[in-house]
């Protein structure tokens, strides 16, 4: 859903968080679809049409966020931050409730991506382009940060940042 929403908002406003994060969201979708297929579960898209979802709750969220995001660029950035905060909350809960290590690893990767995207939206597009060290986080478990910034020891959410600045893998650094 995030990919479709960010694509629509990027088409409307042309701002970096949306235009750059769309590619990261596609990679995230590909990871999730692969896990759904591994587990024999259906996807939530409805016939592959952007912005159309079989799950009524996801459709309602998408429609509401899209409507709000089309009103102004500032509101679009607020919508992006709201979506990422919700993703972070949902991912933190599901990581704790999941015993499948492959899923935990994927969720941890998605969690780090959502934290990066949230920073980008909160900074109006600056996000991980700023070269600032990471911000303190709560200790985590598992592998270090997927993007080399701020994850450090302890896995997703752990560490105190101090990363090297910009990272070529960060979607916000794409030119």
mmCIF file of C-alpha atoms in Angstrom:
data_model
loop_
_atom_site.group_PDB
_atom_site.id
_atom_site.type_symbol
_atom_site.label_atom_id
_atom_site.label_comp_id
_atom_site.label_asym_id
_atom_site.label_seq_id
_atom_site.Cartn_x
_atom_site.Cartn_y
_atom_site.Cartn_z
ATOM 1 C CA UNK A 1 0.000 0.000 0.000
ATOM 2 C CA UNK A 2 2.817 2.416 0.854
ATOM 3 C CA UNK A 3 4.309 2.072 -2.615
ATOM 4 C CA UNK A 4 1.030 2.951 -4.316
ATOM 5 C CA UNK A 5 0.353 5.840 -1.936
ATOM 6 C CA UNK A 6 3.853 7.284 -2.280
ATOM 7 C CA UNK A 7 3.703 6.930 -6.063
ATOM 8 C CA UNK A 8 0.450 8.901 -6.210
ATOM 9 C CA UNK A 9 1.752 11.578 -3.826
ATOM 10 C CA UNK A 10 5.059 11.732 -5.696
ATOM 11 C CA UNK A 11 3.203 12.216 -8.985
ATOM 12 C CA UNK A 12 1.233 15.065 -7.419
ATOM 13 C CA UNK A 13 4.030 16.865 -5.519
ATOM 14 C CA UNK A 14 7.283 15.632 -7.078
ATOM 15 C CA UNK A 15 9.124 15.741 -3.740
ATOM 16 C CA UNK A 16 12.091 13.506 -2.992
ATOM 17 C CA UNK A 17 10.727 11.486 -0.137
ATOM 18 C CA UNK A 18 7.959 10.172 -2.337
ATOM 19 C CA UNK A 19 9.818 9.807 -5.610
ATOM 20 C CA UNK A 20 12.803 8.069 -3.993
ATOM 21 C CA UNK A 21 11.062 5.937 -1.388
ATOM 22 C CA UNK A 22 8.764 4.370 -4.002
ATOM 23 C CA UNK A 23 11.688 2.203 -5.167
ATOM 24 C CA UNK A 24 12.456 1.060 -1.618
ATOM 25 C CA UNK A 25 8.789 0.255 -1.061
ATOM 26 C CA UNK A 26 8.807 -1.901 -4.192
ATOM 27 C CA UNK A 27 11.754 -3.870 -2.789
ATOM 28 C CA UNK A 28 9.858 -4.225 0.495
ATOM 29 C CA UNK A 29 6.769 -5.440 -1.362
ATOM 30 C CA UNK A 30 8.850 -7.993 -3.236
ATOM 31 C CA UNK A 31 10.199 -9.347 0.072
ATOM 32 C CA UNK A 32 6.728 -9.592 1.587
ATOM 33 C CA UNK A 33 5.240 -11.251 -1.512
ATOM 34 C CA UNK A 34 8.056 -13.827 -1.482
ATOM 35 C CA UNK A 35 7.264 -14.659 2.152
ATOM 36 C CA UNK A 36 3.519 -14.842 1.444
ATOM 37 C CA UNK A 37 4.241 -17.246 -1.407
ATOM 38 C CA UNK A 38 6.581 -19.286 0.811
ATOM 39 C CA UNK A 39 3.782 -19.627 3.349
ATOM 40 C CA UNK A 40 1.037 -20.215 0.748
ATOM 41 C CA UNK A 41 -0.861 -17.047 1.695
ATOM 42 C CA UNK A 42 -2.711 -14.612 -0.626
ATOM 43 C CA UNK A 43 -1.566 -11.037 -1.268
ATOM 44 C CA UNK A 44 -3.740 -8.013 -0.478
ATOM 45 C CA UNK A 45 -3.629 -6.385 -3.896
ATOM 46 C CA UNK A 46 -6.750 -6.462 -6.024
ATOM 47 C CA UNK A 47 -5.934 -7.472 -9.601
ATOM 48 C CA UNK A 48 -2.602 -5.604 -9.514
ATOM 49 C CA UNK A 49 -4.194 -2.177 -9.971
ATOM 50 C CA UNK A 50 -2.372 0.545 -8.028
ATOM 51 C CA UNK A 51 -4.411 1.815 -5.104
ATOM 52 C CA UNK A 52 -6.869 -1.106 -5.167
ATOM 53 C CA UNK A 53 -6.759 -3.585 -2.273
ATOM 54 C CA UNK A 54 -8.801 -6.684 -1.447
ATOM 55 C CA UNK A 55 -8.525 -5.940 2.294
ATOM 56 C CA UNK A 56 -11.184 -3.354 3.203
ATOM 57 C CA UNK A 57 -9.163 -1.934 6.130
ATOM 58 C CA UNK A 58 -6.114 -1.341 3.934
ATOM 59 C CA UNK A 59 -8.321 0.211 1.246
ATOM 60 C CA UNK A 60 -9.872 2.588 3.780
ATOM 61 C CA UNK A 61 -6.439 3.657 5.079
ATOM 62 C CA UNK A 62 -5.144 4.180 1.547
ATOM 63 C CA UNK A 63 -8.173 6.219 0.469
ATOM 64 C CA UNK A 64 -8.058 8.420 3.571
ATOM 65 C CA UNK A 65 -4.306 9.032 3.380
ATOM 66 C CA UNK A 66 -4.458 9.709 -0.361
ATOM 67 C CA UNK A 67 -7.282 12.204 0.074
ATOM 68 C CA UNK A 68 -5.406 14.047 2.818
ATOM 69 C CA UNK A 69 -2.063 13.913 1.001
ATOM 70 C CA UNK A 70 -3.506 15.506 -2.127
ATOM 71 C CA UNK A 71 -4.495 18.672 -0.232
ATOM 72 C CA UNK A 72 -0.972 20.072 0.253
ATOM 73 C CA UNK A 73 2.665 19.074 0.121
ATOM 74 C CA UNK A 74 2.971 19.557 3.888
ATOM 75 C CA UNK A 75 -0.032 17.297 4.485
ATOM 76 C CA UNK A 76 1.444 14.717 2.107
ATOM 77 C CA UNK A 77 4.652 14.640 4.164
ATOM 78 C CA UNK A 78 2.542 14.333 7.325
ATOM 79 C CA UNK A 79 0.663 11.404 5.793
ATOM 80 C CA UNK A 80 3.960 9.705 4.907
ATOM 81 C CA UNK A 81 5.208 10.110 8.477
ATOM 82 C CA UNK A 82 1.895 8.825 9.869
ATOM 83 C CA UNK A 83 2.016 5.733 7.658
ATOM 84 C CA UNK A 84 5.615 4.996 8.675
ATOM 85 C CA UNK A 85 4.830 5.427 12.387
ATOM 86 C CA UNK A 86 1.971 2.957 12.022
ATOM 87 C CA UNK A 87 4.263 0.538 10.175
ATOM 88 C CA UNK A 88 6.887 0.838 12.919
ATOM 89 C CA UNK A 89 4.313 0.121 15.619
ATOM 90 C CA UNK A 90 2.862 -2.839 13.702
ATOM 91 C CA UNK A 91 6.300 -4.274 12.875
ATOM 92 C CA UNK A 92 7.541 -4.016 16.467
ATOM 93 C CA UNK A 93 4.467 -5.940 17.640
ATOM 94 C CA UNK A 94 4.671 -8.623 14.971
ATOM 95 C CA UNK A 95 8.394 -9.208 15.517
ATOM 96 C CA UNK A 96 7.621 -10.043 19.154
ATOM 97 C CA UNK A 97 4.740 -12.345 18.168
ATOM 98 C CA UNK A 98 6.575 -14.218 15.378
ATOM 99 C CA UNK A 99 8.595 -17.371 15.903
ATOM 100 C CA UNK A 100 9.590 -17.882 12.224
ATOM 101 C CA UNK A 101 13.179 -16.573 12.024
ATOM 102 C CA UNK A 102 12.944 -15.851 8.293
ATOM 103 C CA UNK A 103 9.928 -13.634 8.950
ATOM 104 C CA UNK A 104 11.644 -11.968 11.932
ATOM 105 C CA UNK A 105 14.624 -11.113 9.716
ATOM 106 C CA UNK A 106 12.386 -9.656 7.025
ATOM 107 C CA UNK A 107 10.353 -7.686 9.571
ATOM 108 C CA UNK A 108 13.571 -6.311 11.076
ATOM 109 C CA UNK A 109 14.695 -5.146 7.647
ATOM 110 C CA UNK A 110 11.312 -3.528 7.008
ATOM 111 C CA UNK A 111 11.414 -1.888 10.443
ATOM 112 C CA UNK A 112 14.772 -0.264 9.704
ATOM 113 C CA UNK A 113 13.436 0.920 6.340
ATOM 114 C CA UNK A 114 10.366 2.439 7.993
ATOM 115 C CA UNK A 115 12.569 4.268 10.481
ATOM 116 C CA UNK A 116 14.625 5.685 7.610
ATOM 117 C CA UNK A 117 11.494 6.714 5.725
ATOM 118 C CA UNK A 118 10.007 8.332 8.834
ATOM 119 C CA UNK A 119 13.143 10.462 9.243
ATOM 120 C CA UNK A 120 12.884 11.512 5.604
ATOM 121 C CA UNK A 121 9.257 12.580 5.945
ATOM 122 C CA UNK A 122 9.815 14.330 9.275
ATOM 123 C CA UNK A 123 12.698 16.273 7.763
ATOM 124 C CA UNK A 124 10.650 17.271 4.734
ATOM 125 C CA UNK A 125 12.875 15.245 2.468
ATOM 126 C CA UNK A 126 16.224 15.532 4.232
ATOM 127 C CA UNK A 127 16.089 12.164 5.974
ATOM 128 C CA UNK A 128 19.188 10.070 5.508
ATOM 129 C CA UNK A 129 20.694 12.511 2.995
ATOM 130 C CA UNK A 130 21.812 14.774 5.817
ATOM 131 C CA UNK A 131 24.939 12.894 6.819
ATOM 132 C CA UNK A 132 23.957 13.177 10.477
ATOM 133 C CA UNK A 133 24.764 10.344 12.841
ATOM 134 C CA UNK A 134 21.902 8.075 13.766
ATOM 135 C CA UNK A 135 19.716 8.838 16.720
ATOM 136 C CA UNK A 136 19.638 6.815 19.914
ATOM 137 C CA UNK A 137 17.348 3.841 19.810
ATOM 138 C CA UNK A 138 16.107 1.163 22.100
ATOM 139 C CA UNK A 139 18.216 -1.984 22.260
ATOM 140 C CA UNK A 140 17.187 -4.597 19.769
ATOM 141 C CA UNK A 141 18.157 -8.131 18.960
ATOM 142 C CA UNK A 142 19.471 -9.691 15.812
ATOM 143 C CA UNK A 143 21.806 -8.390 13.135
ATOM 144 C CA UNK A 144 23.021 -4.819 12.931
ATOM 145 C CA UNK A 145 21.387 -2.145 10.831
ATOM 146 C CA UNK A 146 20.709 -2.965 7.194
ATOM 147 C CA UNK A 147 21.748 0.502 6.050
ATOM 148 C CA UNK A 148 24.869 1.081 8.162
ATOM 149 C CA UNK A 149 23.423 4.129 9.932
ATOM 150 C CA UNK A 150 22.394 4.098 13.533
ATOM 151 C CA UNK A 151 21.587 0.408 13.937
ATOM 152 C CA UNK A 152 24.915 -0.625 15.354
ATOM 153 C CA UNK A 153 25.133 -3.459 17.849
ATOM 154 C CA UNK A 154 21.865 -4.941 18.961
ATOM 155 C CA UNK A 155 20.044 -4.963 15.656
ATOM 156 C CA UNK A 156 17.086 -2.930 14.529
ATOM 157 C CA UNK A 157 16.538 -0.022 16.888
ATOM 158 C CA UNK A 158 19.703 -0.624 18.849
ATOM 159 C CA UNK A 159 22.894 1.337 18.967
ATOM 160 C CA UNK A 160 23.464 5.042 19.162
ATOM 161 C CA UNK A 161 24.104 5.987 15.575
ATOM 162 C CA UNK A 162 27.362 7.637 14.710
ATOM 163 C CA UNK A 163 27.181 6.280 11.169
ATOM 164 C CA UNK A 164 29.362 7.601 8.382
ATOM 165 C CA UNK A 165 26.756 9.961 6.948
ATOM 166 C CA UNK A 166 25.249 9.306 3.563
ATOM 167 C CA UNK A 167 24.946 5.734 2.399
ATOM 168 C CA UNK A 168 24.632 4.623 -1.241
ATOM 169 C CA UNK A 169 22.000 2.046 -0.235
ATOM 170 C CA UNK A 170 19.741 4.680 1.292
ATOM 171 C CA UNK A 171 16.831 5.440 -1.055
ATOM 172 C CA UNK A 172 17.108 9.125 -0.233
ATOM 173 C CA UNK A 173 20.624 9.266 -1.732
ATOM 174 C CA UNK A 174 19.471 8.220 -5.183
ATOM 175 C CA UNK A 175 19.954 10.967 -7.748
#
